[in-house]
Amino acid sequence: MTISSLGLFVISVLIAEGQGTPKRFPDDFKFGVATSSYQIEGGWNDDGKSESIWDRYVHENPGRIYNKSNADIACDSYHKSDEDVEMIKTLGVDYYRFSLSWPRILPYGTTDYVNQKGVEYYRNLIKNLKKNNIEPMVTLFHWDLPQTLQDRGGFLNEKIVEWFRDYARLCFQLFGDDVKTWITFNEPKQTCMMGYGLAIFPPRVSGHGILEYKCTYYLLKAHAESWHVYNEEFRQRQKGRISIVVDFSWWEPMVANNTMFIAAAESGIQFMSGIYANAIYLGDWPEIVKQRVNERSRKEGKTVSRLPAFTEEEIARIRGTYDFFGVNFYTSVLAVPNPIPLPSGILNDRGCLSFQSPKWEGAGSIWLKVTPWGLKKLLKYLKETYNNPEIIITENGYSDTGELEDDKRISYIKQHLEVILEAREEFGVNVTAYTAWSLMDNFEWIIGYRDRFGLYHVDFTDPERKRTIKKSALYYRDVIKSRCVDGKCE
Ligand code: PNW
């Protein structure tokens, strides 16, 4: 046996045993990095931009945001997009996921008046990305609703379906020659459950188990109408793709092999995430959501269910309005049944409670525990539940207090990339792209600038908002270059 054939023999034995299997991403797997308009842009009233519901909220209730901070300047990306593009380029990513600020483009919310300066900002950004071989992936709505539309009821006015559809059509017209991946809504849960249910995010309406479902019903219709507009008026010429992004936590039964706990976990994932995906990927609300809310409504003596019923036409119109499955994943929870009958509200309707194990490694944000195994189970679940769609991970990330030597973020990203490879190999899950949240530290909503998710550090005390590269950015760059999770291939 010659030396080289011996070498080949050793390698093939290692591969056969699974030990030496290179942790390598195929050439067509794509990597990206994400931000959102309100969290980075600043320039909150520059050049004709109007107020969003977040501008209104942070200005009127400074005390409700950590350190009384706001996003009036944020990362100042409205004035620094060239620098942002340089940073993105350094990472070597295939695409940049960012969102458009609706009130920057349409100060009145409707298409009667288009703010050209706002349009120019995004045009320049997109051109600059293209020039540097970075594909734009554009989210139309990442929570910053024009306040003018909120004044007319926001997501509780059925007109939101038209308002959003017309805004979407305008964006396809304006940017669709360059943008080939569109996302209608980022995380409907944060809009409907947090905004019109639990009243934690603006517009802080208490839904009492009625309005959070009404919001969801209109939001799903708005998504579907926009998908149809793209499909019928733009797809042939622009050849892009359009879908929605749903955030999923993995729900693990706290007691394994116990039917009550397994049912609690299934109810949890359906009420918290499936409710925003089912109509689009399978048709109608998830069965468990219909069953529980309809039954509880009856018991409450209501003649109509708190959950709006989709008509057959609506089901047909919404079903299939996707080109891929966009999923944001950060963490997992343990599910426990909750048999105590509580007043209406989505968290009570679901009939289960969630906990996180104190044994799980924490992060900067209280809700974020490091559970890569949860992503692996989730990917298998999504494949099996939604007919094996193409999955794009549109967000995944780790928060800390802003360290430059952020080894824990590196470890978090690495572990999540590993399970993505495993889910592809072991279960044949069709995950085709991974997006790191976030390009840089930014305004983390009601947590202000405390929890930092960036691959780049931002100094928010510096008027220049100086950016500094973190160790994790260099790691991610090496992953992308080598296509191996270690940042190099053995
Ligand atoms: C995302 N969870 O929201 C948002 O899209 C981003 O704007 C935000 O900055 C980022 O996460 C970090 O918070 C989520 O509890 C927040 O699983 C929490 C969860 C999921 C998504």
PDB file of N, CA and C and ligand atoms in Angstrom, residues 35-36 39 97 142-143 186-187 189-190 201 245 247-250 328-333 356 365 367-368 395 397 399 437-438 442-445 451 453, ligand 1:
ATOM      1  N   THR A  35     -30.501  43.519  10.180  1.00  0.00           N
ATOM      2  CA  THR A  35     -30.829  44.676  11.030  1.00  0.00           C
ATOM      3  C   THR A  35     -32.302  45.017  10.764  1.00  0.00           C
ATOM      4  N   SER A  36     -32.798  46.065  11.445  1.00  0.00           N
ATOM      5  CA  SER A  36     -34.116  46.591  11.079  1.00  0.00           C
ATOM      6  C   SER A  36     -34.083  48.114  11.160  1.00  0.00           C
ATOM      7  N   GLN A  39     -34.364  50.096  14.547  1.00  0.00           N
ATOM      8  CA  GLN A  39     -33.295  49.773  15.475  1.00  0.00           C
ATOM      9  C   GLN A  39     -31.945  50.395  15.117  1.00  0.00           C
ATOM     10  N   ARG A  97     -29.936  41.478   5.210  1.00  0.00           N
ATOM     11  CA  ARG A  97     -31.370  41.598   5.485  1.00  0.00           C
ATOM     12  C   ARG A  97     -31.608  42.876   6.287  1.00  0.00           C
ATOM     13  N   HIS A 142     -41.025  45.841   9.900  1.00  0.00           N
ATOM     14  CA  HIS A 142     -40.378  45.334  11.117  1.00  0.00           C
ATOM     15  C   HIS A 142     -40.824  46.242  12.270  1.00  0.00           C
ATOM     16  N   TRP A 143     -42.150  46.302  12.451  1.00  0.00           N
ATOM     17  CA  TRP A 143     -42.819  46.888  13.615  1.00  0.00           C
ATOM     18  C   TRP A 143     -43.051  48.394  13.612  1.00  0.00           C
ATOM     19  N   ASN A 186     -42.118  40.930   9.653  1.00  0.00           N
ATOM     20  CA  ASN A 186     -41.209  40.286  10.585  1.00  0.00           C
ATOM     21  C   ASN A 186     -41.950  39.991  11.878  1.00  0.00           C
ATOM     22  N   GLU A 187     -42.062  38.716  12.221  1.00  0.00           N
ATOM     23  CA  GLU A 187     -42.595  38.297  13.516  1.00  0.00           C
ATOM     24  C   GLU A 187     -43.961  38.883  13.857  1.00  0.00           C
ATOM     25  N   LYS A 189     -46.114  37.838  15.695  1.00  0.00           N
ATOM     26  CA  LYS A 189     -46.409  37.691  17.127  1.00  0.00           C
ATOM     27  C   LYS A 189     -46.098  38.983  17.892  1.00  0.00           C
ATOM     28  N   GLN A 190     -44.982  39.609  17.534  1.00  0.00           N
ATOM     29  CA  GLN A 190     -44.566  40.807  18.266  1.00  0.00           C
ATOM     30  C   GLN A 190     -45.516  41.967  17.969  1.00  0.00           C
ATOM     31  N   PHE A 201     -45.738  46.101  23.807  1.00  0.00           N
ATOM     32  CA  PHE A 201     -45.153  46.946  22.760  1.00  0.00           C
ATOM     33  C   PHE A 201     -46.222  47.915  22.249  1.00  0.00           C
ATOM     34  N   VAL A 245     -41.815  36.129   7.830  1.00  0.00           N
ATOM     35  CA  VAL A 245     -40.902  35.603   8.844  1.00  0.00           C
ATOM     36  C   VAL A 245     -41.673  35.383  10.136  1.00  0.00           C
ATOM     37  N   ASP A 247     -41.374  34.023  14.146  1.00  0.00           N
ATOM     38  CA  ASP A 247     -40.397  33.649  15.178  1.00  0.00           C
ATOM     39  C   ASP A 247     -40.912  32.441  15.947  1.00  0.00           C
ATOM     40  N   PHE A 248     -40.026  31.492  16.099  1.00  0.00           N
ATOM     41  CA  PHE A 248     -40.334  30.251  16.811  1.00  0.00           C
ATOM     42  C   PHE A 248     -39.360  30.065  17.960  1.00  0.00           C
ATOM     43  N   SER A 249     -39.895  29.752  19.139  1.00  0.00           N
ATOM     44  CA  SER A 249     -39.064  29.162  20.179  1.00  0.00           C
ATOM     45  C   SER A 249     -39.375  27.677  20.099  1.00  0.00           C
ATOM     46  N   TRP A 250     -38.416  26.826  20.505  1.00  0.00           N
ATOM     47  CA  TRP A 250     -38.745  25.405  20.570  1.00  0.00           C
ATOM     48  C   TRP A 250     -39.445  25.129  21.890  1.00  0.00           C
ATOM     49  N   ASN A 328     -37.180  32.938  12.564  1.00  0.00           N
ATOM     50  CA  ASN A 328     -36.242  33.517  13.524  1.00  0.00           C
ATOM     51  C   ASN A 328     -36.188  32.584  14.716  1.00  0.00           C
ATOM     52  N   PHE A 329     -34.988  32.185  15.089  1.00  0.00           N
ATOM     53  CA  PHE A 329     -34.843  31.303  16.254  1.00  0.00           C
ATOM     54  C   PHE A 329     -33.795  31.844  17.207  1.00  0.00           C
ATOM     55  N   TYR A 330     -34.154  31.930  18.481  1.00  0.00           N
ATOM     56  CA  TYR A 330     -33.207  32.364  19.501  1.00  0.00           C
ATOM     57  C   TYR A 330     -33.077  31.382  20.659  1.00  0.00           C
ATOM     58  N   THR A 331     -34.241  30.805  21.085  1.00  0.00           N
ATOM     59  CA  THR A 331     -34.194  30.065  22.346  1.00  0.00           C
ATOM     60  C   THR A 331     -35.301  29.003  22.442  1.00  0.00           C
ATOM     61  N   SER A 332     -35.349  28.312  23.589  1.00  0.00           N
ATOM     62  CA  SER A 332     -36.340  27.250  23.816  1.00  0.00           C
ATOM     63  C   SER A 332     -37.002  27.437  25.171  1.00  0.00           C
ATOM     64  N   VAL A 333     -38.142  26.774  25.349  1.00  0.00           N
ATOM     65  CA  VAL A 333     -38.826  26.788  26.649  1.00  0.00           C
ATOM     66  C   VAL A 333     -39.309  25.380  26.986  1.00  0.00           C
ATOM     67  N   GLN A 356     -38.005  28.156  31.747  1.00  0.00           N
ATOM     68  CA  GLN A 356     -36.692  27.845  31.194  1.00  0.00           C
ATOM     69  C   GLN A 356     -35.861  27.252  32.319  1.00  0.00           C
ATOM     70  N   SER A 365     -29.792  38.838  27.538  1.00  0.00           N
ATOM     71  CA  SER A 365     -31.234  39.043  27.654  1.00  0.00           C
ATOM     72  C   SER A 365     -31.826  37.951  28.529  1.00  0.00           C
ATOM     73  N   TRP A 367     -34.597  36.465  28.540  1.00  0.00           N
ATOM     74  CA  TRP A 367     -35.370  35.418  27.858  1.00  0.00           C
ATOM     75  C   TRP A 367     -34.497  34.489  27.010  1.00  0.00           C
ATOM     76  N   LEU A 368     -33.251  34.856  26.833  1.00  0.00           N
ATOM     77  CA  LEU A 368     -32.400  34.112  25.895  1.00  0.00           C
ATOM     78  C   LEU A 368     -31.496  33.090  26.595  1.00  0.00           C
ATOM     79  N   GLU A 395     -33.103  35.060  11.287  1.00  0.00           N
ATOM     80  CA  GLU A 395     -32.449  35.675  12.450  1.00  0.00           C
ATOM     81  C   GLU A 395     -32.030  34.584  13.411  1.00  0.00           C
ATOM     82  N   GLY A 397     -29.213  34.880  17.027  1.00  0.00           N
ATOM     83  CA  GLY A 397     -28.126  35.672  17.605  1.00  0.00           C
ATOM     84  C   GLY A 397     -28.095  35.628  19.116  1.00  0.00           C
ATOM     85  N   SER A 399     -27.002  37.822  22.831  1.00  0.00           N
ATOM     86  CA  SER A 399     -26.797  39.146  23.426  1.00  0.00           C
ATOM     87  C   SER A 399     -25.836  39.083  24.606  1.00  0.00           C
ATOM     88  N   TRP A 437     -28.176  37.709  13.524  1.00  0.00           N
ATOM     89  CA  TRP A 437     -28.684  38.943  14.115  1.00  0.00           C
ATOM     90  C   TRP A 437     -27.698  39.348  15.191  1.00  0.00           C
ATOM     91  N   SER A 438     -26.987  40.455  15.056  1.00  0.00           N
ATOM     92  CA  SER A 438     -27.246  41.515  14.097  1.00  0.00           C
ATOM     93  C   SER A 438     -25.913  42.051  13.575  1.00  0.00           C
ATOM     94  N   ASN A 442     -27.573  47.581  18.505  1.00  0.00           N
ATOM     95  CA  ASN A 442     -28.594  48.548  18.094  1.00  0.00           C
ATOM     96  C   ASN A 442     -29.661  48.699  19.164  1.00  0.00           C
ATOM     97  N   PHE A 443     -30.704  49.454  18.837  1.00  0.00           N
ATOM     98  CA  PHE A 443     -31.767  49.744  19.803  1.00  0.00           C
ATOM     99  C   PHE A 443     -32.618  48.492  19.998  1.00  0.00           C
ATOM    100  N   GLU A 444     -32.434  47.852  21.148  1.00  0.00           N
ATOM    101  CA  GLU A 444     -33.105  46.576  21.418  1.00  0.00           C
ATOM    102  C   GLU A 444     -34.497  46.835  22.032  1.00  0.00           C
ATOM    103  N   TRP A 445     -35.295  47.624  21.339  1.00  0.00           N
ATOM    104  CA  TRP A 445     -36.674  47.895  21.747  1.00  0.00           C
ATOM    105  C   TRP A 445     -36.751  48.388  23.189  1.00  0.00           C
ATOM    106  N   ASP A 451     -28.955  45.331  26.013  1.00  0.00           N
ATOM    107  CA  ASP A 451     -28.613  44.022  25.455  1.00  0.00           C
ATOM    108  C   ASP A 451     -28.069  44.210  24.040  1.00  0.00           C
ATOM    109  N   PHE A 453     -26.542  42.704  20.507  1.00  0.00           N
ATOM    110  CA  PHE A 453     -26.519  41.533  19.637  1.00  0.00           C
ATOM    111  C   PHE A 453     -25.510  41.652  18.492  1.00  0.00           C
TER     112      PHE A 453
HETATM  113  C1  PNW B   1     -36.329  39.528  17.395  1.00  0.00           C
HETATM  114  N1  PNW B   1     -38.020  35.107  21.796  1.00  0.00           N
HETATM  115  O1  PNW B   1     -37.403  39.407  18.284  1.00  0.00           O
HETATM  116  C2  PNW B   1     -36.542  40.774  16.551  1.00  0.00           C
HETATM  117  O2  PNW B   1     -36.874  40.480  15.217  1.00  0.00           O
HETATM  118  C3  PNW B   1     -35.416  41.761  16.575  1.00  0.00           C
HETATM  119  O3  PNW B   1     -35.865  43.034  16.179  1.00  0.00           O
HETATM  120  C4  PNW B   1     -34.767  41.784  17.940  1.00  0.00           C
HETATM  121  O4  PNW B   1     -33.781  42.770  18.051  1.00  0.00           O
HETATM  122  C5  PNW B   1     -34.191  40.413  18.191  1.00  0.00           C
HETATM  123  O5  PNW B   1     -35.188  39.416  18.127  1.00  0.00           O
HETATM  124  C6  PNW B   1     -33.523  40.273  19.539  1.00  0.00           C
HETATM  125  O6  PNW B   1     -34.464  40.400  20.574  1.00  0.00           O
HETATM  126  C7  PNW B   1     -37.499  38.330  19.156  1.00  0.00           C
HETATM  127  O7  PNW B   1     -38.357  35.314  22.968  1.00  0.00           O
HETATM  128  C8  PNW B   1     -37.488  38.536  20.531  1.00  0.00           C
HETATM  129  O8  PNW B   1     -37.825  33.936  21.396  1.00  0.00           O
HETATM  130  C9  PNW B   1     -37.663  37.466  21.390  1.00  0.00           C
HETATM  131  C10 PNW B   1     -37.842  36.176  20.897  1.00  0.00           C
HETATM  132  C11 PNW B   1     -37.845  35.960  19.550  1.00  0.00           C
HETATM  133  C12 PNW B   1     -37.671  37.036  18.686  1.00  0.00           C
END
